[in-house]
Coordinates of C-alpha atoms in Angstrom, one line a residue:
X6 CA -2.4 7.2 7.0
X7 CA -2.5 4.0 9.1
X8 CA 0.0 1.2 8.7
X9 CA -2.7 -0.9 7.0
X10 CA -3.2 1.8 4.3
X11 CA 0.5 2.3 3.9
X12 CA 0.9 -1.4 3.2
X13 CA -2.1 -1.5 0.9
X14 CA -0.7 1.2 -1.4
X15 CA 2.8 0.0 -1.3
X16 CA 1.5 -3.4 -2.5
X17 CA -0.4 -1.7 -5.2
X18 CA 2.7 0.2 -6.3
X19 CA 4.5 -3.1 -6.4
X20 CA 1.7 -4.6 -8.5
X21 CA 1.9 -1.7 -10.9
X22 CA 5.6 -2.3 -11.3
X23 CA 4.8 -5.7 -12.7
X24 CA 3.0 -4.1 -15.7
X25 CA 6.3 -3.1 -17.3
X26 CA 7.4 -5.3 -20.2
X27 CA 11.0 -4.5 -19.5
X28 CA 12.4 -6.2 -16.3
X29 CA 14.9 -3.4 -15.8
X30 CA 12.1 -0.8 -15.5
X31 CA 9.7 -2.4 -13.0
X32 CA 9.1 0.8 -11.0
X33 CA 5.6 1.8 -10.1
X34 CA 4.0 4.9 -8.6
X35 CA 0.5 5.4 -7.0
X36 CA -0.7 8.8 -6.0
X37 CA -3.3 8.9 -3.3
X38 CA -5.4 11.8 -2.1
X39 CA -6.0 12.8 1.5
X40 CA -9.2 10.8 1.6
X41 CA -7.3 7.7 0.4
X42 CA -8.7 7.6 -3.1
X43 CA -6.3 6.8 -5.9
X44 CA -5.8 9.9 -8.0
X45 CA -3.2 8.6 -10.5
X46 CA -0.9 5.7 -11.3
X47 CA 2.2 5.3 -13.5
X48 CA 5.2 3.0 -14.1
X49 CA 8.5 3.2 -15.9
X50 CA 7.9 2.7 -19.6
X51 CA 4.6 3.7 -21.2
X52 CA 2.5 6.5 -19.9
X53 CA -0.8 5.1 -18.5
X54 CA -3.2 4.2 -21.3
X55 CA -0.6 3.7 -24.0
X56 CA 0.4 0.3 -22.6
X57 CA -2.9 -1.0 -24.1
X58 CA -2.0 0.1 -27.6
X59 CA -1.1 -3.2 -29.3
X60 CA 0.6 -1.4 -32.2
X61 CA 3.0 0.4 -30.0
X62 CA 3.7 -2.7 -27.9
X63 CA 4.6 -4.6 -31.0
X64 CA 6.8 -1.9 -32.6
X65 CA 9.9 -1.1 -30.5
X66 CA 10.6 2.0 -32.6
X67 CA 7.3 3.5 -31.3
X68 CA 7.8 2.2 -27.7
X69 CA 11.1 3.7 -26.7
X70 CA 10.5 7.4 -27.5
X71 CA 7.6 7.2 -24.9
X72 CA 9.7 5.8 -22.0
X73 CA 9.5 8.0 -19.0
X74 CA 9.8 7.5 -15.2
X75 CA 6.9 6.2 -13.1
X76 CA 6.4 9.4 -11.2
X77 CA 6.3 11.5 -14.3
X78 CA 3.9 9.1 -16.0
X79 CA 1.6 9.4 -13.0
X80 CA 1.7 13.2 -13.3
X81 CA 1.0 12.9 -17.0
X82 CA -1.9 10.6 -16.3
X83 CA -3.3 13.1 -13.7
X84 CA -3.0 16.0 -16.2
X85 CA -4.7 14.0 -18.9
X86 CA -7.8 13.2 -16.7
X87 CA -7.8 16.6 -15.0
X88 CA -6.9 15.5 -11.5
X89 CA -5.0 17.7 -9.1
X90 CA -2.2 16.0 -7.2
X91 CA -1.8 18.9 -4.7
X92 CA -1.5 17.6 -1.1
X93 CA -1.4 14.0 -2.3
X94 CA 0.9 11.1 -1.2
X95 CA 3.0 9.4 -3.8
X96 CA 3.8 5.7 -3.1
X97 CA 6.7 4.5 -5.2
X98 CA 8.5 1.2 -5.5
X99 CA 11.9 2.9 -5.9
X100 CA 13.0 6.3 -4.5
X101 CA 12.6 9.0 -7.1
X102 CA 15.5 10.4 -8.9
X103 CA 16.2 14.2 -8.7
X104 CA 14.3 14.8 -12.0
X105 CA 11.2 12.9 -10.7
X106 CA 11.5 14.5 -7.3
X107 CA 11.3 17.9 -9.0
X108 CA 8.3 16.8 -11.0
X109 CA 6.5 15.6 -7.9
X110 CA 7.3 18.8 -6.1
X111 CA 6.0 20.9 -9.0
X112 CA 2.8 18.8 -9.1
X113 CA 2.1 19.7 -5.5
X114 CA 2.6 16.2 -3.9
X115 CA 3.1 16.7 -0.1
X116 CA 4.6 13.3 0.8
X117 CA 6.6 10.5 -0.9
X118 CA 6.6 7.0 0.5
X119 CA 8.9 4.1 -0.5
X120 CA 9.5 0.6 0.9
X121 CA 11.5 0.3 4.1
X122 CA 14.8 -1.6 3.8
X123 CA 15.4 -0.6 0.2
X124 CA 19.1 -0.6 -0.7
X125 CA 20.2 2.2 -2.9
X126 CA 23.2 1.2 -5.1
X127 CA 26.3 3.4 -4.8
X128 CA 25.9 4.8 -8.3
X129 CA 22.5 6.4 -7.3
X130 CA 23.4 7.5 -3.8
X131 CA 24.4 11.0 -4.9
X132 CA 21.3 11.6 -6.9
X133 CA 19.1 10.2 -4.1
X134 CA 20.8 12.7 -1.7
X135 CA 20.0 15.5 -4.1
X136 CA 16.4 14.4 -4.4
X137 CA 16.0 14.2 -0.6
X138 CA 17.5 17.7 -0.3
X139 CA 15.1 19.1 -2.9
X140 CA 12.2 17.5 -1.2
X141 CA 13.3 18.9 2.2
X142 CA 13.7 22.4 0.8
X143 CA 10.2 22.2 -0.8
X144 CA 8.6 21.0 2.5
X145 CA 7.8 17.6 1.0
X146 CA 7.9 14.7 3.5
X147 CA 9.9 11.7 2.4
X148 CA 9.6 8.5 4.4
X149 CA 10.1 4.7 4.3
X150 CA 7.1 2.5 5.2

């Protein structure tokens, strides 16, 4: 993809991150196909579609059992609408944890892109290294844009 498209989808991922009601979970994911169409989106918190459910938004006891990571929510969304993520690029606002990296690999994503200059806190460095190792072994490209 060109630099222009990289920037466009990273901006969209950042925008998706603002949908979260909880400031501590403002992480977004946009999965884009080879022809640059958006195949799926997700963010930390509600799976896509559930965020519009007023009853769930108003009842914390219904909200928290649904919380999941952005990448996994994007995968759930794709499954719900019958879209394959094989060969796609996942743009995320935060590098995926090892759990999400595994999910993206299993979904067939071929590339994961996150913002350049992001600083990973020390407490997440080890998990990030594990995630990068898993992606490398699976042949998934990880890069900063």
